């Protein structure tokens, strides 16, 4: 028993139906019932979560124009001939089924639970292919639906053309024109006729089919058209019979596949229903609740789903851990009833596989029954309740409730003498407390507040009332009872001040006045504490936001700094290359100034010029702050290091004195210990992942590592079309890469031409200390157009 009517769950189901895309899914929404099986509820919620993810991430959803074909399938089983509209609905629905099945077949990993519904979908290719040969894209019967239909429709078209041609000839005959009322072609009894004036009937040979309302015009079928009209009618009747035969054939095909179609209809409709639940969750900004395996209720910023989002006040409801009964007090119209309904309605939604409008992390148990006695005059079903009516409901609940149930009672004990009503209410609360049910009760009785303060398992709570504005805030506070604020509300509504003041005087004489003062003071302290808490939370959120902003700005600053440094280095490298080219030009000029007899002096001058150029300093990008210098004591083979001079990461292959051999991307380089620094954690993990990645089998042989590295380095460069200065830079970089890769012989292709490019390259090679010798390539290697270089 779930008291859906009292909690207005039908309105939730109606809203859910509004978000469903098909007729069957809407019916499923209106028939939705809460469940009590843990696995079924969890599976339903998880399906809804997958559909929510689909709505939020997929560009196109798998929902596309299914129709309700259940009646058509049932009629076909009784050998009814289905109409064109019904057959068309079957056809487009089959297409929608296939598209949905294809979507979930390709999205099985993303939506595993929903994809299970599309597994073992029946094969409808045969019926779909037959329908495709019958209907066009707009659902009209194709002329080619059958050979006979093609022939009949061709006959109809040609016969109509012949009839219209003969009629036009009759109408345009000058001798006949005086007979006609209007020179138009019309039809009577599905036969083509001509309007003829009554007075000329005896002059126009034909069959009369109709007379105008005035009697002045006769609709006559000319005798020369009788045979053609007969042929047309015969073809039209034949067409109707053939269309009926085709519909009968298709209906039989539907009957043959009706079981498969009904099975597919059930599966697809379930998917559409789940997507409707997801759409409702998005509209309500709802989340998936965590199912409690015990009896814990913890709703965080829960919202009543039937109150507009821009008007509802979120509330926190806790129940089932330290206490099982929550007693809510407070002013009228302050939100007590809304709090009761919020808990009951969200519990129903959760056990129906729906998301709840609350914050993530909210927890709800599974209730076997939800009993509610809520007299809410704002509800369309509710009415003013008498004490007898309330007691009747409470007695029914007492007879049927158990420890796994939720009980919601509004204004317990009201409607009778306050002393008897409060005593009876305390006794009823004690019964439910001993029964062990989870319970939420609203009341105005001070005796119940006092009872809750002194009884284990029961907790007081109240809906907040702002005495400064004399208006309720609708916030629920647990731990302190509240006052009814009847006098304040009456004053705000316009009750004369002298009456209100007199009532306060009378109240001060009652025994409960001291308790009211204590409650008022506690509530004021609670309000101030809540205000401070909200203020602190706001400051904390602002602090977190500012910290995040600072972290973001710091990251952006570091990235910009690195970009500037890299750009500066690139410019410096370009400057160095420019200086080298300019230096070579100077050297060339020096060579021309020295005589052959001063060869040694000339060579010294050249070397000094080159030395000056080589000493040009290019600033390096500062290393990461996390890197540190490496000592020989801590360095070992296999360590990941950062080579500062090459600005690259590498793995240590060997250590010899103060020289370290490093593998950099498959290339071997020997550097000084002072050129090495430690790596950051991210860089080290990156190199290790790359080293652990599967390698081709040919790379696994120890003896082939150097050969493989040499294969990865170019052994030939083509500088055709470059100037001597450009070629010098290209050859310099090429030689450096070859040396780093362990290659000892390379070839430079410069072409023959005038010989100036070859001469410039040769002059430059003579200045390089790592060049052992060079020579013009052999005839089969390019001859005078290439140069072979042997490196030291």
CSV table of N, CA, C and O in Angstrom, one decimal, residues 686-772:
chain,number,residue,atom,x,y,z
A,686,UNK,N,56.4,8.9,-18.4
A,686,UNK,CA,56.2,8.9,-19.9
A,686,UNK,C,57.2,8.0,-20.5
A,686,UNK,O,56.9,7.2,-21.4
A,687,UNK,N,58.5,8.2,-20.2
A,687,UNK,CA,59.6,7.4,-20.8
A,687,UNK,C,59.4,5.9,-20.5
A,687,UNK,O,59.6,5.0,-21.3
A,688,UNK,N,59.0,5.6,-19.2
A,688,UNK,CA,58.9,4.2,-18.8
A,688,UNK,C,57.7,3.6,-19.6
A,688,UNK,O,57.8,2.4,-20.0
A,689,UNK,N,56.6,4.3,-19.8
A,689,UNK,CA,55.5,3.8,-20.6
A,689,UNK,C,56.0,3.5,-22.0
A,689,UNK,O,55.6,2.5,-22.6
A,690,UNK,N,56.8,4.4,-22.6
A,690,UNK,CA,57.2,4.2,-23.9
A,690,UNK,C,58.2,3.0,-24.0
A,690,UNK,O,58.1,2.2,-24.9
A,691,UNK,N,59.0,2.8,-23.0
A,691,UNK,CA,60.0,1.7,-23.0
A,691,UNK,C,59.2,0.4,-22.8
A,691,UNK,O,59.7,-0.7,-23.2
A,692,UNK,N,58.1,0.4,-22.0
A,692,UNK,CA,57.3,-0.8,-21.7
A,692,UNK,C,56.4,-1.2,-22.8
A,692,UNK,O,55.8,-2.2,-22.8
A,693,UNK,N,56.2,-0.3,-23.8
A,693,UNK,CA,55.3,-0.5,-24.9
A,693,UNK,C,55.8,-1.7,-25.8
A,693,UNK,O,57.0,-1.9,-25.9
A,694,UNK,N,54.9,-2.5,-26.3
A,694,UNK,CA,55.3,-3.7,-27.2
A,694,UNK,C,56.2,-3.2,-28.4
A,694,UNK,O,55.8,-2.2,-29.0
A,695,UNK,N,57.3,-3.8,-28.6
A,695,UNK,CA,58.2,-3.5,-29.7
A,695,UNK,C,58.1,-4.6,-30.8
A,695,UNK,O,57.8,-5.7,-30.6
A,696,UNK,N,58.4,-4.2,-32.1
A,696,UNK,CA,58.5,-5.2,-33.1
A,696,UNK,C,59.5,-6.3,-32.8
A,696,UNK,O,60.5,-6.0,-32.1
A,697,UNK,N,59.3,-7.5,-33.2
A,697,UNK,CA,60.2,-8.6,-32.9
A,697,UNK,C,61.6,-8.4,-33.3
A,697,UNK,O,62.6,-8.8,-32.7
A,698,UNK,N,61.8,-7.7,-34.4
A,698,UNK,CA,63.1,-7.4,-35.0
A,698,UNK,C,63.9,-6.5,-34.0
A,698,UNK,O,65.2,-6.5,-34.1
A,699,UNK,N,63.3,-5.8,-33.1
A,699,UNK,CA,64.0,-4.9,-32.2
A,699,UNK,C,64.4,-5.6,-30.9
A,699,UNK,O,65.1,-5.1,-30.1
A,700,UNK,N,63.9,-6.8,-30.7
A,700,UNK,CA,64.2,-7.6,-29.5
A,700,UNK,C,65.6,-8.2,-29.4
A,700,UNK,O,66.0,-8.6,-28.4
A,701,UNK,N,66.2,-8.3,-30.6
A,701,UNK,CA,67.5,-8.9,-30.6
A,701,UNK,C,68.6,-7.9,-30.1
A,701,UNK,O,68.6,-6.8,-30.6
A,702,UNK,N,69.4,-8.3,-29.1
A,702,UNK,CA,70.3,-7.3,-28.5
A,702,UNK,C,71.3,-6.8,-29.5
A,702,UNK,O,71.7,-5.6,-29.5
A,703,UNK,N,71.7,-7.6,-30.4
A,703,UNK,CA,72.8,-7.3,-31.3
A,703,UNK,C,72.3,-6.4,-32.5
A,703,UNK,O,73.1,-5.9,-33.3
A,704,UNK,N,71.0,-6.1,-32.5
A,704,UNK,CA,70.5,-5.3,-33.7
A,704,UNK,C,70.1,-3.9,-33.3
A,704,UNK,O,69.6,-3.2,-34.1
A,705,UNK,N,70.4,-3.5,-32.0
A,705,UNK,CA,69.9,-2.1,-31.6
A,705,UNK,C,70.6,-1.0,-32.3
A,705,UNK,O,70.0,-0.1,-32.8
A,706,UNK,N,72.0,-1.1,-32.5
A,706,UNK,CA,72.7,-0.1,-33.2
A,706,UNK,C,72.3,0.0,-34.7
A,706,UNK,O,72.2,1.1,-35.2
A,707,UNK,N,72.1,-1.2,-35.3
A,707,UNK,CA,71.7,-1.2,-36.7
A,707,UNK,C,70.4,-0.6,-36.9
A,707,UNK,O,70.2,0.2,-37.8
A,708,UNK,N,69.5,-0.8,-35.9
A,708,UNK,CA,68.1,-0.2,-36.0
A,708,UNK,C,68.2,1.3,-35.9
A,708,UNK,O,67.6,2.0,-36.6
A,709,UNK,N,69.1,1.8,-35.0
A,709,UNK,CA,69.2,3.2,-34.8
A,709,UNK,C,69.8,3.9,-36.1
A,709,UNK,O,69.4,4.9,-36.5
A,710,UNK,N,70.7,3.2,-36.7
A,710,UNK,CA,71.3,3.7,-37.9
A,710,UNK,C,70.3,3.8,-39.0
A,710,UNK,O,70.3,4.7,-39.8
A,711,UNK,N,69.3,2.8,-39.0
A,711,UNK,CA,68.3,2.8,-40.0
A,711,UNK,C,67.4,4.0,-39.9
A,711,UNK,O,66.8,4.5,-40.8
A,712,UNK,N,67.2,4.4,-38.6
A,712,UNK,CA,66.3,5.5,-38.3
A,712,UNK,C,66.9,6.9,-38.7
A,712,UNK,O,66.2,7.9,-38.6
A,713,UNK,N,68.2,7.0,-39.0
A,713,UNK,CA,68.9,8.2,-39.3
A,713,UNK,C,69.1,8.3,-40.8
A,713,UNK,O,69.5,7.3,-41.4
A,714,UNK,N,68.8,9.5,-41.4
A,714,UNK,CA,69.0,9.6,-42.8
A,714,UNK,C,70.4,9.5,-43.2
A,714,UNK,O,71.3,10.1,-42.5
A,715,UNK,N,70.7,8.9,-44.3
A,715,UNK,CA,72.1,8.8,-44.8
A,715,UNK,C,72.3,9.6,-46.1
A,715,UNK,O,73.3,9.5,-46.7
A,716,UNK,N,71.3,10.3,-46.5
A,716,UNK,CA,71.3,11.0,-47.7
A,716,UNK,C,70.5,12.3,-47.6
A,716,UNK,O,69.5,12.3,-47.0
A,717,UNK,N,71.0,13.4,-48.2
A,717,UNK,CA,70.3,14.7,-48.2
A,717,UNK,C,70.3,15.3,-49.6
A,717,UNK,O,71.3,15.2,-50.3
A,718,UNK,N,69.2,15.9,-50.0
A,718,UNK,CA,69.1,16.5,-51.3
A,718,UNK,C,69.0,18.0,-51.1
A,718,UNK,O,68.0,18.5,-50.5
A,719,UNK,N,70.0,18.7,-51.6
A,719,UNK,CA,70.0,20.2,-51.4
A,719,UNK,C,69.9,20.9,-52.8
A,719,UNK,O,70.3,22.1,-52.9
A,720,UNK,N,69.3,20.2,-53.8
A,720,UNK,CA,69.1,20.8,-55.1
A,720,UNK,C,68.3,22.1,-55.0
A,720,UNK,O,67.2,22.1,-54.3
A,721,UNK,N,68.7,23.1,-55.6
A,721,UNK,CA,67.9,24.4,-55.6
A,721,UNK,C,68.2,25.3,-54.5
A,721,UNK,O,67.7,26.4,-54.5
A,722,UNK,N,69.0,24.9,-53.5
A,722,UNK,CA,69.4,25.8,-52.4
A,722,UNK,C,70.6,26.6,-52.8
A,722,UNK,O,71.4,26.3,-53.7
A,723,UNK,N,70.7,27.8,-52.2
A,723,UNK,CA,71.9,28.6,-52.3
A,723,UNK,C,73.0,28.0,-51.4
A,723,UNK,O,72.7,27.1,-50.6
A,724,UNK,N,74.2,28.5,-51.6
A,724,UNK,CA,75.4,28.0,-50.9
A,724,UNK,C,75.1,28.2,-49.4
A,724,UNK,O,75.4,27.3,-48.5
A,725,UNK,N,74.6,29.4,-49.0
A,725,UNK,CA,74.4,29.7,-47.6
A,725,UNK,C,73.3,28.7,-47.0
A,725,UNK,O,73.5,28.2,-45.9
A,726,UNK,N,72.2,28.5,-47.8
A,726,UNK,CA,71.2,27.7,-47.3
A,726,UNK,C,71.7,26.2,-47.2
A,726,UNK,O,71.4,25.5,-46.3
A,727,UNK,N,72.4,25.8,-48.2
A,727,UNK,CA,73.0,24.4,-48.2
A,727,UNK,C,73.9,24.2,-47.0
A,727,UNK,O,73.9,23.1,-46.4
A,728,UNK,N,74.7,25.2,-46.7
A,728,UNK,CA,75.6,25.1,-45.6
A,728,UNK,C,74.9,24.8,-44.3
A,728,UNK,O,75.3,23.9,-43.5
A,729,UNK,N,73.8,25.5,-44.0
A,729,UNK,CA,73.0,25.3,-42.8
A,729,UNK,C,72.4,23.9,-42.9
A,729,UNK,O,72.4,23.1,-41.9
A,730,UNK,N,71.8,23.4,-44.0
A,730,UNK,CA,71.2,22.1,-44.2
A,730,UNK,C,72.2,21.0,-43.9
A,730,UNK,O,71.9,20.0,-43.2
A,731,UNK,N,73.4,21.2,-44.6
A,731,UNK,CA,74.4,20.1,-44.4
A,731,UNK,C,74.9,20.1,-43.0
A,731,UNK,O,75.2,19.0,-42.4
A,732,UNK,N,75.0,21.2,-42.3
A,732,UNK,CA,75.5,21.2,-40.9
A,732,UNK,C,74.6,20.4,-40.0
A,732,UNK,O,75.0,19.6,-39.2
A,733,UNK,N,73.2,20.7,-40.2
A,733,UNK,CA,72.3,19.9,-39.4
A,733,UNK,C,72.3,18.5,-39.7
A,733,UNK,O,72.2,17.6,-38.9
A,734,UNK,N,72.4,18.1,-41.0
A,734,UNK,CA,72.4,16.8,-41.5
A,734,UNK,C,73.6,16.0,-40.9
A,734,UNK,O,73.5,14.9,-40.4
A,735,UNK,N,74.8,16.6,-40.9
A,735,UNK,CA,76.0,16.0,-40.4
A,735,UNK,C,75.9,15.7,-38.9
A,735,UNK,O,76.2,14.7,-38.4
A,736,UNK,N,75.3,16.7,-38.2
A,736,UNK,CA,75.1,16.6,-36.7
A,736,UNK,C,74.2,15.4,-36.4
A,736,UNK,O,74.5,14.6,-35.5
A,737,UNK,N,73.1,15.2,-37.1
A,737,UNK,CA,72.2,14.1,-36.9
A,737,UNK,C,72.8,12.8,-37.2
A,737,UNK,O,72.6,11.8,-36.5
A,738,UNK,N,73.7,12.7,-38.3
A,738,UNK,CA,74.3,11.5,-38.6
A,738,UNK,C,75.3,11.1,-37.5
A,738,UNK,O,75.4,9.9,-37.2
A,739,UNK,N,76.1,12.1,-37.0
A,739,UNK,CA,77.0,11.8,-35.9
A,739,UNK,C,76.3,11.3,-34.7
A,739,UNK,O,76.8,10.3,-34.0
A,740,UNK,N,75.2,11.9,-34.3
A,740,UNK,CA,74.4,11.5,-33.2
A,740,UNK,C,73.8,10.1,-33.4
A,740,UNK,O,73.7,9.3,-32.4
A,741,UNK,N,73.5,9.7,-34.6
A,741,UNK,CA,73.0,8.4,-34.9
A,741,UNK,C,74.0,7.3,-35.1
A,741,UNK,O,73.7,6.2,-35.3
A,742,UNK,N,75.3,7.6,-35.0
A,742,UNK,CA,76.3,6.6,-35.2
A,742,UNK,C,76.6,6.2,-36.6
A,742,UNK,O,77.2,5.2,-36.9
A,743,UNK,N,76.1,7.0,-37.6
A,743,UNK,CA,76.3,6.7,-39.0
A,743,UNK,C,77.7,7.3,-39.4
A,743,UNK,O,78.0,8.5,-39.1
A,744,UNK,N,78.5,6.5,-40.2
A,744,UNK,CA,79.8,7.0,-40.5
A,744,UNK,C,80.0,7.3,-42.0
A,744,UNK,O,81.1,7.7,-42.4
A,745,UNK,N,79.0,7.1,-42.8
A,745,UNK,CA,79.1,7.5,-44.2
A,745,UNK,C,77.7,8.0,-44.7
A,745,UNK,O,76.7,7.3,-44.5
A,746,UNK,N,77.8,9.1,-45.4
A,746,UNK,CA,76.5,9.8,-45.9
A,746,UNK,C,76.8,10.3,-47.3
A,746,UNK,O,77.9,10.3,-47.8
A,747,UNK,N,75.7,10.7,-48.0
A,747,UNK,CA,75.8,11.2,-49.4
A,747,UNK,C,75.0,12.5,-49.5
A,747,UNK,O,73.9,12.6,-49.0
A,748,UNK,N,75.6,13.5,-50.1
A,748,UNK,CA,75.0,14.8,-50.3
A,748,UNK,C,74.7,15.0,-51.8
A,748,UNK,O,75.7,14.9,-52.6
A,749,UNK,N,73.4,15.2,-52.2
A,749,UNK,CA,73.1,15.3,-53.6
A,749,UNK,C,72.9,16.8,-53.8
A,749,UNK,O,72.0,17.5,-53.3
A,750,UNK,N,73.8,17.4,-54.7
A,750,UNK,CA,73.8,18.8,-54.9
A,750,UNK,C,73.6,19.1,-56.4
A,750,UNK,O,73.4,20.3,-56.8
A,751,UNK,N,73.6,18.1,-57.3
A,751,UNK,CA,73.5,18.3,-58.7
A,751,UNK,C,74.8,18.9,-59.3
A,751,UNK,O,75.7,19.3,-58.7
A,752,UNK,N,74.8,18.9,-60.7
A,752,UNK,CA,76.0,19.3,-61.4
A,752,UNK,C,75.9,20.8,-61.7
A,752,UNK,O,76.6,21.6,-61.1
A,753,UNK,N,74.9,21.2,-62.5
A,753,UNK,CA,74.8,22.7,-62.7
A,753,UNK,C,76.1,23.4,-63.1
A,753,UNK,O,76.9,22.8,-63.8
A,754,UNK,N,76.3,24.6,-62.5
A,754,UNK,CA,77.5,25.3,-62.8
A,754,UNK,C,78.7,24.9,-61.9
A,754,UNK,O,79.8,25.3,-62.1
A,755,UNK,N,78.4,24.0,-60.9
A,755,UNK,CA,79.4,23.6,-60.0
A,755,UNK,C,79.6,24.4,-58.8
A,755,UNK,O,80.4,24.1,-57.9
A,756,UNK,N,78.9,25.6,-58.7
A,756,UNK,CA,79.1,26.5,-57.6
A,756,UNK,C,78.6,25.9,-56.3
A,756,UNK,O,79.2,26.0,-55.3
A,757,UNK,N,77.4,25.2,-56.4
A,757,UNK,CA,76.9,24.6,-55.1
A,757,UNK,C,77.8,23.5,-54.6
A,757,UNK,O,78.1,23.4,-53.4
A,758,UNK,N,78.3,22.7,-55.6
A,758,UNK,CA,79.2,21.6,-55.2
A,758,UNK,C,80.5,22.2,-54.6
A,758,UNK,O,81.0,21.7,-53.5
A,759,UNK,N,81.0,23.2,-55.2
A,759,UNK,CA,82.3,23.8,-54.7
A,759,UNK,C,82.0,24.4,-53.3
A,759,UNK,O,82.9,24.2,-52.4
A,760,UNK,N,80.9,25.1,-53.1
A,760,UNK,CA,80.6,25.6,-51.8
A,760,UNK,C,80.5,24.6,-50.7
A,760,UNK,O,80.9,24.7,-49.6
A,761,UNK,N,79.8,23.4,-51.0
A,761,UNK,CA,79.7,22.3,-50.1
A,761,UNK,C,81.0,21.7,-49.7
A,761,UNK,O,81.3,21.4,-48.6
A,762,UNK,N,81.8,21.5,-50.8
A,762,UNK,CA,83.2,21.0,-50.5
A,762,UNK,C,84.0,21.9,-49.6
A,762,UNK,O,84.7,21.4,-48.7
A,763,UNK,N,84.0,23.2,-49.9
A,763,UNK,CA,84.7,24.1,-49.0
A,763,UNK,C,84.2,24.0,-47.6
A,763,UNK,O,85.0,24.1,-46.6
A,764,UNK,N,82.9,23.9,-47.4
A,764,UNK,CA,82.4,23.8,-46.0
A,764,UNK,C,82.8,22.5,-45.4
A,764,UNK,O,83.2,22.5,-44.2
A,765,UNK,N,82.8,21.4,-46.1
A,765,UNK,CA,83.2,20.1,-45.5
A,765,UNK,C,84.6,20.1,-45.1
A,765,UNK,O,85.0,19.4,-44.1
A,766,UNK,N,85.5,20.8,-45.8
A,766,UNK,CA,86.9,20.9,-45.4
A,766,UNK,C,87.1,21.5,-44.0
A,766,UNK,O,88.1,21.3,-43.3
A,767,UNK,N,86.1,22.3,-43.6
A,767,UNK,CA,86.2,23.0,-42.3
A,767,UNK,C,85.7,22.2,-41.1
A,767,UNK,O,85.9,22.6,-40.0
A,768,UNK,N,85.0,21.1,-41.4
A,768,UNK,CA,84.4,20.3,-40.3
A,768,UNK,C,85.4,19.3,-39.7
A,768,UNK,O,86.0,18.5,-40.5
A,769,UNK,N,85.7,19.3,-38.4
A,769,UNK,CA,86.6,18.4,-37.8
A,769,UNK,C,86.2,16.9,-37.8
A,769,UNK,O,87.1,16.0,-37.7
A,770,UNK,N,84.8,16.7,-37.9
A,770,UNK,CA,84.4,15.3,-37.9
A,770,UNK,C,84.4,14.6,-39.3
A,770,UNK,O,83.9,13.5,-39.4
A,771,UNK,N,84.7,15.4,-40.3
A,771,UNK,CA,84.8,14.8,-41.7
A,771,UNK,C,86.2,14.2,-41.9
A,771,UNK,O,87.2,14.9,-41.9
A,772,UNK,N,86.2,12.9,-42.1
A,772,UNK,CA,87.5,12.2,-42.4
A,772,UNK,C,88.0,12.5,-43.8
A,772,UNK,O,89.1,13.0,-44.0
